Short mmCIF file of C-alpha atoms in Angstrom, two decimals:
data_model
loop_
_atom_site.label_atom_id
_atom_site.label_comp_id
_atom_site.label_asym_id
_atom_site.label_seq_id
_atom_site.Cartn_x
_atom_site.Cartn_y
_atom_site.Cartn_z
CA MET A 1 -13.21 -2.71 0.62
CA HIS A 2 -11.11 -5.55 -0.36
CA VAL A 3 -7.53 -5.32 -1.73
CA VAL A 4 -6.20 -8.44 -3.19
CA PHE A 5 -2.47 -8.91 -3.82
CA THR A 6 -1.59 -11.71 -6.49
CA LYS A 7 1.90 -12.87 -6.30
CA GLY A 8 3.91 -12.75 -9.63
CA PRO A 9 7.15 -14.20 -10.50
CA GLY A 10 10.04 -12.91 -8.51
CA THR A 11 8.95 -9.78 -6.54
CA SER A 12 6.36 -8.76 -9.10
CA TYR A 13 2.62 -8.83 -8.03
CA ASP A 14 -0.74 -7.38 -9.19
CA ILE A 15 -3.50 -5.58 -6.88
CA ALA A 16 -6.86 -5.66 -7.46
CA VAL A 17 -9.46 -3.33 -5.51
CA HIS A 18 -12.94 -4.32 -4.78
CA ARG A 19 -15.11 -1.50 -3.27
CA ASP A 20 -18.71 -0.42 -2.46
CA THR A 21 -18.17 3.22 -3.23
CA GLY A 22 -16.82 4.69 -6.96
CA ALA A 23 -16.13 3.03 -10.33
CA ALA A 24 -14.86 -0.69 -10.66
CA LEU A 25 -11.16 -0.62 -10.78
CA ALA A 26 -9.04 -2.31 -13.12
CA PRO A 27 -6.14 -4.30 -11.37
CA ARG A 28 -2.60 -3.12 -11.99
CA ASN A 29 1.11 -4.21 -11.58
CA GLY A 30 2.79 -3.34 -8.10
CA PRO A 31 6.37 -2.10 -8.27
CA GLY A 32 7.74 -5.28 -6.41
CA GLY A 33 11.04 -4.90 -4.93
CA HIS A 34 10.61 -7.24 -1.62
CA PRO A 35 10.24 -10.85 -1.26
CA TYR A 36 8.32 -10.78 2.13
CA LEU A 37 6.65 -7.28 1.95
CA PRO A 38 5.35 -5.92 -1.14
CA HIS A 39 5.43 -2.10 -1.39
CA ASP A 40 1.71 -1.49 -1.78
CA LEU A 41 0.80 -4.24 1.04
CA VAL A 42 3.50 -2.24 3.36
CA HIS A 43 1.75 1.00 2.74
CA PHE A 44 -1.69 -0.66 3.22
CA LEU A 45 -0.85 -2.05 6.40
CA VAL A 46 0.85 1.25 7.28
CA GLU A 47 -2.08 3.32 6.75
CA ALA A 48 -4.54 0.73 8.47
CA GLU A 49 -2.41 0.66 11.69
CA ALA A 50 -1.45 4.16 11.99
CA GLY A 51 -5.21 5.37 11.29
CA ILE A 52 -4.30 7.13 8.23
CA GLU A 53 -7.38 8.24 6.74
CA LEU A 54 -6.47 10.08 3.71
CA GLY A 55 -3.52 7.87 2.41
CA VAL A 56 -3.64 5.72 -0.82
CA TYR A 57 -6.29 3.15 0.63
CA GLY A 58 -8.52 5.47 2.68
CA ARG A 59 -8.99 7.69 -0.47
CA LEU A 60 -9.62 4.75 -2.57
CA ALA A 61 -12.30 3.59 0.00
CA THR A 62 -14.09 6.73 -0.36
CA GLY A 63 -14.55 6.53 -4.19
CA ALA A 64 -11.38 8.11 -5.47
CA ASN A 65 -9.38 6.00 -8.38
CA GLY A 66 -5.84 7.13 -6.98
CA MET A 67 -3.18 4.94 -8.94
CA PHE A 68 -5.88 2.98 -10.54
CA TRP A 69 -8.13 3.24 -13.65
CA PRO A 70 -11.81 2.56 -13.89
CA ALA A 71 -12.49 -1.19 -15.12
CA ASP A 72 -15.08 -0.03 -17.68
CA PRO A 73 -13.48 1.88 -20.86
CA THR A 74 -16.44 4.48 -20.93
CA GLU A 75 -15.76 5.28 -17.14
CA ARG A 76 -12.06 5.02 -17.86
CA ALA A 77 -12.22 7.55 -20.89
CA ARG A 78 -14.25 9.90 -18.83
CA ALA A 79 -11.79 9.69 -16.00
CA ASN A 80 -9.01 10.59 -18.17
CA ARG A 81 -10.65 13.47 -19.70
CA ARG A 82 -11.22 14.86 -16.18
CA ARG A 83 -7.55 14.35 -15.25
CA LYS A 84 -6.61 16.26 -18.30
CA THR A 85 -9.06 19.16 -18.00
CA LYS A 86 -9.27 19.43 -14.12
CA ARG A 87 -5.83 19.01 -12.37
CA THR A 88 -7.11 18.26 -8.88
CA ARG A 89 -4.15 18.70 -6.20
CA PRO A 90 -4.68 16.48 -3.07
CA THR A 91 -6.03 18.60 0.11
CA PRO A 92 -3.19 19.79 2.38
CA GLU A 93 -4.59 16.92 4.76
CA ALA A 94 -4.36 14.18 2.08
CA SER A 95 -0.73 15.43 1.44
CA ALA A 96 0.34 15.28 4.88
CA ASP A 97 -1.38 11.75 5.35
CA MET A 98 0.53 10.54 2.37
CA ALA A 99 3.84 11.86 3.66
CA ARG A 100 3.10 10.28 6.77
CA SER A 101 2.77 7.14 5.02
CA GLU A 102 5.85 7.04 3.35
CA GLU A 103 7.67 8.31 6.32
CA LEU A 104 6.20 5.29 8.46
CA ALA A 105 6.86 2.73 5.55
CA GLY A 106 10.35 4.00 5.31
CA ILE A 107 10.90 3.35 9.31
CA ALA A 108 9.08 0.24 9.53
CA VAL A 109 10.38 -1.88 6.89
CA PRO A 110 14.15 -1.64 7.81
CA VAL A 111 12.92 -2.18 11.54
CA TRP A 112 11.22 -5.39 10.73
CA GLU A 113 14.11 -6.42 8.37
CA VAL A 114 16.35 -6.26 11.27
CA ARG A 115 14.29 -7.68 13.84
CA ARG A 116 13.63 -10.70 11.47
CA CYS A 117 17.51 -10.86 10.70
CA HIS A 118 17.17 -9.93 6.99
CA ALA A 119 19.14 -6.71 7.38
CA ARG A 120 21.97 -6.37 9.96
CA GLU A 121 21.58 -3.04 10.94
CA LEU A 122 19.16 0.22 10.52
CA PRO A 123 20.14 2.71 7.84
CA ALA A 124 21.48 5.82 9.03
CA TYR A 125 18.24 7.90 8.22
CA VAL A 126 16.65 5.32 11.05
CA THR A 127 17.79 6.36 14.74
CA ALA A 128 16.51 4.06 17.60
CA GLY A 129 15.47 6.75 19.71
CA ALA A 130 13.37 8.28 17.02
CA ILE A 131 11.36 5.29 16.27
CA PRO A 132 7.73 6.35 16.64
CA PRO A 133 5.77 4.00 19.21
CA VAL A 134 3.28 3.12 16.09
CA VAL A 135 6.12 1.17 14.37
CA ASP A 136 5.93 -1.50 16.81
CA ARG A 137 2.30 -2.34 15.92
CA ILE A 138 3.02 -2.00 12.38
CA VAL A 139 5.98 -4.17 12.64
CA ALA A 140 3.72 -6.73 14.21
CA ARG A 141 1.25 -6.44 11.21
CA PHE A 142 4.31 -7.09 9.16
CA ASP A 143 4.85 -10.25 10.75
CA GLU A 144 1.18 -11.25 10.17
CA TYR A 145 1.46 -11.28 6.43
CA ALA A 146 5.12 -11.46 5.53
CA ASP A 147 5.85 -15.15 5.90
CA ARG A 148 2.06 -15.81 4.26
CA TRP A 149 3.20 -13.83 1.37
CA HIS A 150 6.63 -15.28 1.08
CA ALA A 151 5.15 -18.70 0.86
CA LEU A 152 2.67 -18.40 -1.76
CA PRO A 153 3.16 -19.70 -5.09
CA VAL A 154 2.96 -17.59 -8.32
CA GLY A 155 -0.48 -16.97 -8.75
CA GLY A 156 -1.32 -17.08 -5.14
CA SER A 157 -3.29 -14.15 -3.52
CA LEU A 158 -3.69 -12.61 -0.32
CA THR A 159 -6.73 -10.58 0.67
CA VAL A 160 -6.72 -7.63 3.21
CA THR A 161 -9.79 -5.71 4.10
CA TRP A 162 -9.95 -1.85 4.80
#
């Protein structure tokens, strides 16, 4: 699966997912918010580096639509009907993986910001002694992509592979 992040003005961006399994997905806007690390790229890198299989991207790779809609209008209508009539809840394992992704992202971004001198100190909820070892690997992945993303012009893209 390939995920394409396309830079918009300011900190906005679009995401397109190209996969072999499941319906073709329509691109969507990302929440923005960071000039070096788009929120959804953070989660992609966290989930890939930490081996989180049932987070957003692992589930997309298996054919689930997640936070995306099918590109085909007929399939989109079908998916919309299924969502309305069949409220599927994530499994306990998927919920745990999503929570782990959020937890690691919430730790790794401020650690990266402090190490790169974009912030002076860690927030109170991140204590130096409680940082999981995987965070160092995640931060190293952030370093691989952050400057490339920041240097992109509006309309430029960065592709990552799951």
